[in-house]
Short mmCIF file of C-alpha atoms and ligand atoms in Angstrom, two decimals:
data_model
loop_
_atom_site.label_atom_id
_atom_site.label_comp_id
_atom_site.label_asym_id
_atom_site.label_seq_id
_atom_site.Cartn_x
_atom_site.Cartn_y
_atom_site.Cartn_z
CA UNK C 1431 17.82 -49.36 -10.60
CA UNK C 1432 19.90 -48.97 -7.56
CA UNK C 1433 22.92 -50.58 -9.48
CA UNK C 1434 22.20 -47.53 -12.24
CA UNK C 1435 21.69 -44.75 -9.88
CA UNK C 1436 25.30 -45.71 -8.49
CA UNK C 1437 26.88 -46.21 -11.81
CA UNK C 1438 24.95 -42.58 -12.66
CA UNK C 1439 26.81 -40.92 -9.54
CA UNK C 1440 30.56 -42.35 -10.74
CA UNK C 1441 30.27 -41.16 -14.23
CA UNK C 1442 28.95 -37.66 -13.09
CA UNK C 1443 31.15 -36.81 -10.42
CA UNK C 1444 34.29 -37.90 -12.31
CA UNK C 1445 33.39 -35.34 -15.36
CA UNK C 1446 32.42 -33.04 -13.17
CA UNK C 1447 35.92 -33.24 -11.31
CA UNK C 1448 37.67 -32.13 -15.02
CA UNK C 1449 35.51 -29.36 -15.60
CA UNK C 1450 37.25 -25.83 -15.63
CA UNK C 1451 34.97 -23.54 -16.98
CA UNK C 1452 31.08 -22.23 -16.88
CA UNK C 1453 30.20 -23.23 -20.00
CA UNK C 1454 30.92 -27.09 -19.52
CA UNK C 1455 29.79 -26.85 -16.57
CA UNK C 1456 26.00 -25.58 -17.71
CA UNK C 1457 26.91 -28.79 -20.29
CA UNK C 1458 27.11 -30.65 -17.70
CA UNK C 1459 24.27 -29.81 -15.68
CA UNK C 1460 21.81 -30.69 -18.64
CA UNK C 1461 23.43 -33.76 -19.06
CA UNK C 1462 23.12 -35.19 -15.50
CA UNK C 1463 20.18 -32.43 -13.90
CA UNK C 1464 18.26 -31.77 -16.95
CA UNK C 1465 14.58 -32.32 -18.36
CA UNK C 1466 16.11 -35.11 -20.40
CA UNK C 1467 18.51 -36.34 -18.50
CA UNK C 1468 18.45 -40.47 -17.65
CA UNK C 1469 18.36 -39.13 -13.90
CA UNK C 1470 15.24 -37.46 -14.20
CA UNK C 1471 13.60 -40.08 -16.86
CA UNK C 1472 14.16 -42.31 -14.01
CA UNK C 1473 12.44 -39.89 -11.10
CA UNK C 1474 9.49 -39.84 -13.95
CA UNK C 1475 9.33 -43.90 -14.42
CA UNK C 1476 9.29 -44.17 -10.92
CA UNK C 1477 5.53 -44.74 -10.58
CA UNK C 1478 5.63 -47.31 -13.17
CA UNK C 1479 7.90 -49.44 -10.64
CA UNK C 1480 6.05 -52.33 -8.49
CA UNK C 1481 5.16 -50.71 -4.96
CA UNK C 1482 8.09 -52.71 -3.33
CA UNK C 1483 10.75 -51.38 -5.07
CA UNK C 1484 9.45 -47.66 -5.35
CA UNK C 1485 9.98 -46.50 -2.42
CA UNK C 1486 14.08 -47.50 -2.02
CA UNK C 1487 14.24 -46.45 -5.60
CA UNK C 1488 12.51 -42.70 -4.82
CA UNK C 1489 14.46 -42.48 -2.25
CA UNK C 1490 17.99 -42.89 -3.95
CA UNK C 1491 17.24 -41.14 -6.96
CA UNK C 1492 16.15 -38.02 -4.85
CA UNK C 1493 19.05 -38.24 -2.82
CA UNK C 1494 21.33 -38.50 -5.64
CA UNK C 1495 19.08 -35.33 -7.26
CA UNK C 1496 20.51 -33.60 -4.50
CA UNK C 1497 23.90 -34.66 -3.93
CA UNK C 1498 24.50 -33.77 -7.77
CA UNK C 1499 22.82 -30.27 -7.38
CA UNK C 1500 25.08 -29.60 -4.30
CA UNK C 1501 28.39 -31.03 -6.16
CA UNK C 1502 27.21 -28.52 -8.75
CA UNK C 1503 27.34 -25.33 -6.90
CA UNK C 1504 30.68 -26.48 -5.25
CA UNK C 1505 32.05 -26.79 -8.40
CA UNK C 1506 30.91 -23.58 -9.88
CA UNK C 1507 31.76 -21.89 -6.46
CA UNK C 1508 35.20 -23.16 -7.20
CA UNK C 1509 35.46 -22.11 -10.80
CA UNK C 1510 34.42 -18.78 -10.25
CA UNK C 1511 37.08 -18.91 -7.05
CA UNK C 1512 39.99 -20.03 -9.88
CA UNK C 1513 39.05 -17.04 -12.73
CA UNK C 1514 39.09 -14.42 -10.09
CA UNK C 1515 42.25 -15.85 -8.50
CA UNK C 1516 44.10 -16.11 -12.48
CA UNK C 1517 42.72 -12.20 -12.69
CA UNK C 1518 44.24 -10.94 -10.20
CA UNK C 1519 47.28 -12.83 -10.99
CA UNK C 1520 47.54 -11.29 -14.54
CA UNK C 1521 46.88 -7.88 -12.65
CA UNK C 1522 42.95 -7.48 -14.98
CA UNK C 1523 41.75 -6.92 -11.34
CA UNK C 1524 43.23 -4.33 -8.90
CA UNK C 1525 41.46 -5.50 -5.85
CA UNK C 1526 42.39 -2.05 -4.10
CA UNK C 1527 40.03 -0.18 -6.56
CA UNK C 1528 37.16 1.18 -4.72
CA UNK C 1529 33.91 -0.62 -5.36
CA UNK C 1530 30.51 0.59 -6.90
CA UNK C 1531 28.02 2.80 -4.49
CA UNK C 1532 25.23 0.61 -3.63
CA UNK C 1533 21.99 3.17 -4.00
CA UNK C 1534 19.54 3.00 -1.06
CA UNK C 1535 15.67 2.62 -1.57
CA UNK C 1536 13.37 4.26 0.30
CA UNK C 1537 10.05 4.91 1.05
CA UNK C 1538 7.73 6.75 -1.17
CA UNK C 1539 7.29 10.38 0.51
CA UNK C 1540 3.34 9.73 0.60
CA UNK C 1541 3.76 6.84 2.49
CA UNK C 1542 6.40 8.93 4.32
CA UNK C 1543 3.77 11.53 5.46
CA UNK C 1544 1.09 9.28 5.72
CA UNK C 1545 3.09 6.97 8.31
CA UNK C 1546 3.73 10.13 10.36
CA UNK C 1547 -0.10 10.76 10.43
CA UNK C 1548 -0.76 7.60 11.11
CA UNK C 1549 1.26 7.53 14.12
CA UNK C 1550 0.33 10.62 15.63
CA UNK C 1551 -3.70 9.41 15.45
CA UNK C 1552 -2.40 5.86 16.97
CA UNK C 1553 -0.66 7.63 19.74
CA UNK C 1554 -3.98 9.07 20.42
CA UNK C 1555 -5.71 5.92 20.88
CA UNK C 1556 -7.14 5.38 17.12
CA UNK C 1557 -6.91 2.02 15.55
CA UNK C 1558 -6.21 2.03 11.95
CA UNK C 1559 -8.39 -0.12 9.37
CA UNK C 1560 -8.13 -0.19 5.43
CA UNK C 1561 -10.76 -0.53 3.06
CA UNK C 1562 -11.85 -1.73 -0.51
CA UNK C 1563 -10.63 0.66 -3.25
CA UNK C 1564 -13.77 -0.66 -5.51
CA UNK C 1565 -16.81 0.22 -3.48
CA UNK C 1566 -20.63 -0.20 -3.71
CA UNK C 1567 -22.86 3.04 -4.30
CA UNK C 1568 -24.40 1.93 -0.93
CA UNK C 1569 -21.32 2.65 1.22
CA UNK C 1570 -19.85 5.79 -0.84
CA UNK C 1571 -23.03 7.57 -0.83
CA UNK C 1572 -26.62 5.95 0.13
CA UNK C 1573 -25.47 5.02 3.34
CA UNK C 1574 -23.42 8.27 4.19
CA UNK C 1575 -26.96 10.09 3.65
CA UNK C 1576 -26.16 11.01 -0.11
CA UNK C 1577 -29.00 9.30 -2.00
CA UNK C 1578 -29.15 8.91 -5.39
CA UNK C 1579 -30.01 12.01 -7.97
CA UNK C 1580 -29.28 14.41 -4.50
CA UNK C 1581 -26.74 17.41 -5.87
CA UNK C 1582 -24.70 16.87 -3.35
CA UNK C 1583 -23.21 13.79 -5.65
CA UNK C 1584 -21.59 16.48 -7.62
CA UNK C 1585 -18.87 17.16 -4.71
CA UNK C 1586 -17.06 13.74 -6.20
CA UNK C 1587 -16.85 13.55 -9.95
CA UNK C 1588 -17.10 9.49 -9.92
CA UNK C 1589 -15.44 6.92 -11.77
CA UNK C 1590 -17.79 3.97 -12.32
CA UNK C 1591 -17.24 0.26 -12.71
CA UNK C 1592 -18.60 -1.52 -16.22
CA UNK C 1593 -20.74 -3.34 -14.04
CA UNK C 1594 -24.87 -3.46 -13.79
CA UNK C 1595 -26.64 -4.98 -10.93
CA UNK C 1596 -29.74 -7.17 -11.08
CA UNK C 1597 -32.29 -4.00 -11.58
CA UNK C 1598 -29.93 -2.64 -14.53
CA UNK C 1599 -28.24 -0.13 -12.30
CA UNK C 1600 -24.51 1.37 -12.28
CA UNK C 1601 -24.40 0.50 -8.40
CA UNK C 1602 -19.95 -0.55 -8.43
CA UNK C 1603 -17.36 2.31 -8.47
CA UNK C 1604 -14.29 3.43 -7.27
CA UNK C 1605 -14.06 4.85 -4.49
CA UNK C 1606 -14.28 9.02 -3.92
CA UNK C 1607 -13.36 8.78 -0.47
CA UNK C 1608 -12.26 6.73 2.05
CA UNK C 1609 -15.61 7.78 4.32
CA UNK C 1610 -17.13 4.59 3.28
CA UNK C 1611 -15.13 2.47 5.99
CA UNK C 1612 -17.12 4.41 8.20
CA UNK C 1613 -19.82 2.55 7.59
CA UNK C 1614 -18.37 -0.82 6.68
CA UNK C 1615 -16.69 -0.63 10.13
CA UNK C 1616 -19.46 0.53 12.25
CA UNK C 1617 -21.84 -2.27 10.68
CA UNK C 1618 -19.40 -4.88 12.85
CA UNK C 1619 -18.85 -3.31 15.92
CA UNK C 1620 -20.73 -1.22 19.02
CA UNK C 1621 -19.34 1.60 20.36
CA UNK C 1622 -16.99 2.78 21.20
CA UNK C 1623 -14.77 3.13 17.98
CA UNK C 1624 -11.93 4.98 17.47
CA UNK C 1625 -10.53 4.44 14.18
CA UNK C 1626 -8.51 5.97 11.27
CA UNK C 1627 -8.61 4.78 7.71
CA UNK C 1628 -5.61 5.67 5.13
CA UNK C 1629 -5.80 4.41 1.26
CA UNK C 1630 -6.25 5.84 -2.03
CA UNK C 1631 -9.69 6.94 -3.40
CA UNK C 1632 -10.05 8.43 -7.15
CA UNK C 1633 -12.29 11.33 -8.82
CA UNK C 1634 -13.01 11.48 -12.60
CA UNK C 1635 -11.03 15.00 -12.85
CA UNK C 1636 -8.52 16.66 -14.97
CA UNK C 1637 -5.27 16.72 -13.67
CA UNK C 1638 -3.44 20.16 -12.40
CA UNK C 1639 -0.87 21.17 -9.86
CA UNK C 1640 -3.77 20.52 -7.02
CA UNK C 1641 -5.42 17.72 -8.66
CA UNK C 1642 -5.05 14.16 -9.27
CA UNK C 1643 -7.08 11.24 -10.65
CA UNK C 1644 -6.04 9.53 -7.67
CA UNK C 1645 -4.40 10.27 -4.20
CA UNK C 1646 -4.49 9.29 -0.78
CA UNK C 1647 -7.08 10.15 2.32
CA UNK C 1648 -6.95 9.65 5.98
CA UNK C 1649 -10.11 9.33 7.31
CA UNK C 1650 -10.97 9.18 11.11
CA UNK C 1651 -13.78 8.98 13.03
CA UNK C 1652 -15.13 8.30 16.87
CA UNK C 1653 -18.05 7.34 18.54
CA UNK C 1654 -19.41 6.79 21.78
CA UNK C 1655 -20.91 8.40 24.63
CA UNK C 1656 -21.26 11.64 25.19
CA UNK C 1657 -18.71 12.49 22.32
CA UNK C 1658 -18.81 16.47 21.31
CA UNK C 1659 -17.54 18.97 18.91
CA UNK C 1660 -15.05 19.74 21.70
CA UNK C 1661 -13.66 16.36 21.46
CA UNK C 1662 -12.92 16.56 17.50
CA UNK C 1663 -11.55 20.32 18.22
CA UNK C 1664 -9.02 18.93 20.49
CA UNK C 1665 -8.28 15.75 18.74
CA UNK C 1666 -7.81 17.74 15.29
CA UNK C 1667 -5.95 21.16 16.59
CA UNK C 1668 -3.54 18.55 18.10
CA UNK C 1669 -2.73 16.77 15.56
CA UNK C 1670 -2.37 19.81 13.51
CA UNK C 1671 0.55 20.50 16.19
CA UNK C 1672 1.93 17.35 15.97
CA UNK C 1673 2.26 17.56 11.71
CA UNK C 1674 2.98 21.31 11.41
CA UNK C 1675 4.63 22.39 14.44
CA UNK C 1676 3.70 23.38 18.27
CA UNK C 1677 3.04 27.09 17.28
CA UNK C 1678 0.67 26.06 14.92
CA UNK C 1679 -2.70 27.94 15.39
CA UNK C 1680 -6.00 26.43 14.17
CA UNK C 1681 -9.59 27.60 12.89
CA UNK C 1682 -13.04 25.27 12.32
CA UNK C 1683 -15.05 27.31 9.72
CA UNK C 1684 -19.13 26.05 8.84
CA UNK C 1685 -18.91 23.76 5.60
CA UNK C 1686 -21.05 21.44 4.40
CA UNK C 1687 -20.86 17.51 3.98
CA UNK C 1688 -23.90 15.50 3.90
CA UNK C 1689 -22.80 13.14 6.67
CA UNK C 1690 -22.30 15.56 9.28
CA UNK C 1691 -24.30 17.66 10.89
CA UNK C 1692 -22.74 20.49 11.85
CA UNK C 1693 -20.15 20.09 9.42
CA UNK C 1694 -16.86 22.61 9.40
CA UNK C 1695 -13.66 22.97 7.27
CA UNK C 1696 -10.43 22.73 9.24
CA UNK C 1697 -7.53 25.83 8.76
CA UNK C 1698 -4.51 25.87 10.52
CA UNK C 1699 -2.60 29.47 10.26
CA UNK C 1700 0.11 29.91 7.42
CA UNK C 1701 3.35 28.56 8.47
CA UNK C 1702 5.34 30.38 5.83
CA UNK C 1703 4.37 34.35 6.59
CA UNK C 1704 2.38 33.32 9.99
CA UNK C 1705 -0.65 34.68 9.06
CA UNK C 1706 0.50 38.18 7.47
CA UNK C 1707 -0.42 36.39 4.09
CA UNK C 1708 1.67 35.15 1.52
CA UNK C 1709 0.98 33.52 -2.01
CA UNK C 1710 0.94 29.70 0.04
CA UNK C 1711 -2.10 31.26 1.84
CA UNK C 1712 -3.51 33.22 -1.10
CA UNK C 1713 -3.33 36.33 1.24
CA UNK C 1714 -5.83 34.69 3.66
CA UNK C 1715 -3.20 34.15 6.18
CA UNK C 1716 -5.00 30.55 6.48
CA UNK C 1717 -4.68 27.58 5.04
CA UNK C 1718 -7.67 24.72 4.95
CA UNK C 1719 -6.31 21.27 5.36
CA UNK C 1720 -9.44 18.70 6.45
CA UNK C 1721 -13.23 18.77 6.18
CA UNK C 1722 -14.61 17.39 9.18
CA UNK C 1723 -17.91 17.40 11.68
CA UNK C 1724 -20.73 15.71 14.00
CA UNK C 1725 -21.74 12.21 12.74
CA UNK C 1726 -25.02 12.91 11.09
CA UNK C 1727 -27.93 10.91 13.24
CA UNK C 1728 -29.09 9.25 9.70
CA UNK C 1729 -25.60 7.66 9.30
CA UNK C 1730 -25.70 6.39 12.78
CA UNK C 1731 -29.01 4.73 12.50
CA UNK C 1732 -28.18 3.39 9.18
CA UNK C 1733 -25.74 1.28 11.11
CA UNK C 1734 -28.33 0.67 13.85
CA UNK C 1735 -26.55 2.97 16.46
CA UNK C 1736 -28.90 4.81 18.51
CA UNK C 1737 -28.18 8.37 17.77
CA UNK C 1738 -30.25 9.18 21.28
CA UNK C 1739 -27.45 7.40 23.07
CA UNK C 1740 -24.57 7.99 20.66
CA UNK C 1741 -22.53 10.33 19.48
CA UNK C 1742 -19.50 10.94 16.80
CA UNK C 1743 -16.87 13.00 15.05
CA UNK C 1744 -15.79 12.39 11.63
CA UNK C 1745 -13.04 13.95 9.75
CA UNK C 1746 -11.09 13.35 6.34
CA UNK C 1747 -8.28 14.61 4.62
CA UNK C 1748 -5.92 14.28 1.40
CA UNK C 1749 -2.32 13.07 2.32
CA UNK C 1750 -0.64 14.92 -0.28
CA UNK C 1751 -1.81 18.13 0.48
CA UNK C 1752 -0.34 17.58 4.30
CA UNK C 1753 3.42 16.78 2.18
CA UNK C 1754 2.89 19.59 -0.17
CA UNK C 1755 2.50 22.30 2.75
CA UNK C 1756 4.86 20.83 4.94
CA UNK C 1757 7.07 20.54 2.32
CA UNK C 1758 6.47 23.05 0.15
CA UNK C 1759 5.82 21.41 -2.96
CA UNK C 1760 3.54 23.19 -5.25
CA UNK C 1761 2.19 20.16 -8.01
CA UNK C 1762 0.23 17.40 -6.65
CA UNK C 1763 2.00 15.83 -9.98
CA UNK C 1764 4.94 15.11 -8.98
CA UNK C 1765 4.03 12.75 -6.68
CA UNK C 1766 3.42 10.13 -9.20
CA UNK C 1767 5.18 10.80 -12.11
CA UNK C 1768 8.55 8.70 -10.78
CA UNK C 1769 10.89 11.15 -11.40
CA UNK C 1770 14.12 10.39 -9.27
CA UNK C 1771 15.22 14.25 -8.93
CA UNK C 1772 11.88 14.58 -7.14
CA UNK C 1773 11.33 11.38 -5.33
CA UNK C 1774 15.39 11.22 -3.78
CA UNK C 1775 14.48 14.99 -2.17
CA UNK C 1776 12.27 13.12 0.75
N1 LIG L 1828 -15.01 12.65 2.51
C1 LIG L 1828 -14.79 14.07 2.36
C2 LIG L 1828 -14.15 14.34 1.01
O1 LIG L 1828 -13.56 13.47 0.43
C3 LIG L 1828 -13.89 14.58 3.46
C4 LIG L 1828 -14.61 14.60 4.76
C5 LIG L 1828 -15.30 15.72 5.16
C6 LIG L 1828 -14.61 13.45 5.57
C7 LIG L 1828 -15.98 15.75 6.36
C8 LIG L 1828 -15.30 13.46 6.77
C9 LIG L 1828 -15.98 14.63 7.16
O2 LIG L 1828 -15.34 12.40 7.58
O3 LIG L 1828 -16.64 14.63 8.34
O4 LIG L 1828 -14.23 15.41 0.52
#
């Protein structure tokens, strides 16, 4: 076998040697490298051979497998080399032209915006944890103190999985929010936590220029000792300076969310008429960019934290809606519809 391996390597490398153009060349190749070429017959039979002589065999078939494939790409390195070199020489190819503009990715601008928030909460001292997109009931709602048939449910239009558990209920969906890491991430670890969650959740809603199927939240939350409203004031109001601008003026109304307790909606003063009300404000002179609140006790103990000992803040907000105001862009749309006049803007 040796003896035909080296009579092999002869034969190929002198054709190869006369070849001048691609197309023998790819002739060539399936000769010597292909599925049916004697080379690889031979790297098939190999485990037919008696032991002794396998291994010598293997080894100088492979290594002629390779010395071919690298005599290959010298030779087509070579021919392509010669065609440019006869182009130039029947002037085809003006070598001074100027060559084609190579167009630049770049990031999507939600993941643009959502890297900025994500930075600002790390540089506060939040860790940042992602989550399932397809979600148990348990964590989207039972556990976050929204129990089954309670109205409250009707805040996030659900999309459901095709999927029954044992007792014949709809119990797998996607998820609303991204508030279920809360729990998922407090059931592994004691306080303290400071932690900030960014993916995309989806709601079973027709789409407008504020509304998607399916978008992006960052949700954040803290809890230890002695934690109070004060804290989440601060932490939120500064990040709203750190995203909008240093002028930026900020305002916690009541709201409610089952799973805090008190529970407030987050405004920060227009940006656009500062506060003398425009049609970005509706007139208000606000504009409300997060829900957020006081870790409801029943969430706590659901993760067997004592809420006599400890306390949290939770907030959440869409990602879009942060791009859209800073950017003024007024259809949540256009974010995924992949056209390039939008997306080359950020
Ligand atoms: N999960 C809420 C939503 O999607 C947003 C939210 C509100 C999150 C208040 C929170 C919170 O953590 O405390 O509408």
């Amino acid at each position: 076998m040796i003896n035909k391996l080296e009579e092999l390597r002869a034969k190929a490398l002198s054709e190869l040697d006369s070849i001048k153009d691609p197309k023998s060349l790819e002739a060539w190749r399936i000769s010597y490298l292909g599925r049916k070429s004697e080379l690889t017959q031979m790297l098939r039979g190999l485990a037919s051979l008696p032991v002794e002589e396998r291994r010598a065999a293997g080894a100088a078939a492979n290594q002629l497998k390779s010395f071919l494939e690298q005599s290959l790409s010298q030779r087509e390195e070579a021919i392509k080399e010669a065609e440019i070199a006869r182009a130039i020489e029947k002037g085809k190819l003006d070598v001074t032209l100027p060559g084609y503009p190579t167009t630049l990715g770049r990031l999507h601008p939600t993941i643009q915006i959502l890297r900025q928030m994500c930075d600002i909460f790390v540089a506060m001292g939040f860790e940042v944890v992602e989550g399932p997109e397809v979600e148990w009931d348990y964590y989207n709602f039972e556990a976050l103190n929204i129990p089954q048939d309670h109205p409250a449910r009707d805040m996030w239009a659900t999309m459901w999985m095709d999927y029954r558990n044992e007792k014949g209920e709809r119990n797998m969906l996607l998820r609303t929010h991204t508030s279920p890491m809360q729990i998922r991430v407090m059931e592994n670890r004691q306080p303290p936590v400071r932690v900030i969650v960014p993916g995309k959740v989806y709601r079973y809603e027709a789409t407008d220029a504020t509304h998607e199927a399916m978008f992006y939240q960052v949700e954040g939350f803290a809890v230890d000792k002695n934690i109070t409203m004060a804290d989440l004031k601060g932490t939120l109001f500064e990040f709203a300076r750190r995203l909008f601008g240093k002028e930026r003026k900020a305002r916690f109304r009541c709201d409610y969310f089952p799973f805090v307790e008190p529970g407030v909606d987050m405004a920060i003063d227009c940006f656009v008429c500062k506060g003398a009300g425009c049609s970005l404000c509706s007139n208000s002179g606000w504009i409300e960019i997060l829900g957020a609140g006081m870790i409801h006790p029943e969430v706590l103990r659901r993760v067997n934290y004592d809420p006599d000992i400890y306390t949290g803040f939770a907030f959440g907000m869409g990602v879009e809606r942060m791009s859209m105001l800073k950017y003024g862009i007024d259809d949540i749309r256009l974010f995924y519809s992949n056209d390039l006049r939008f997306l080359k803007q950020f």
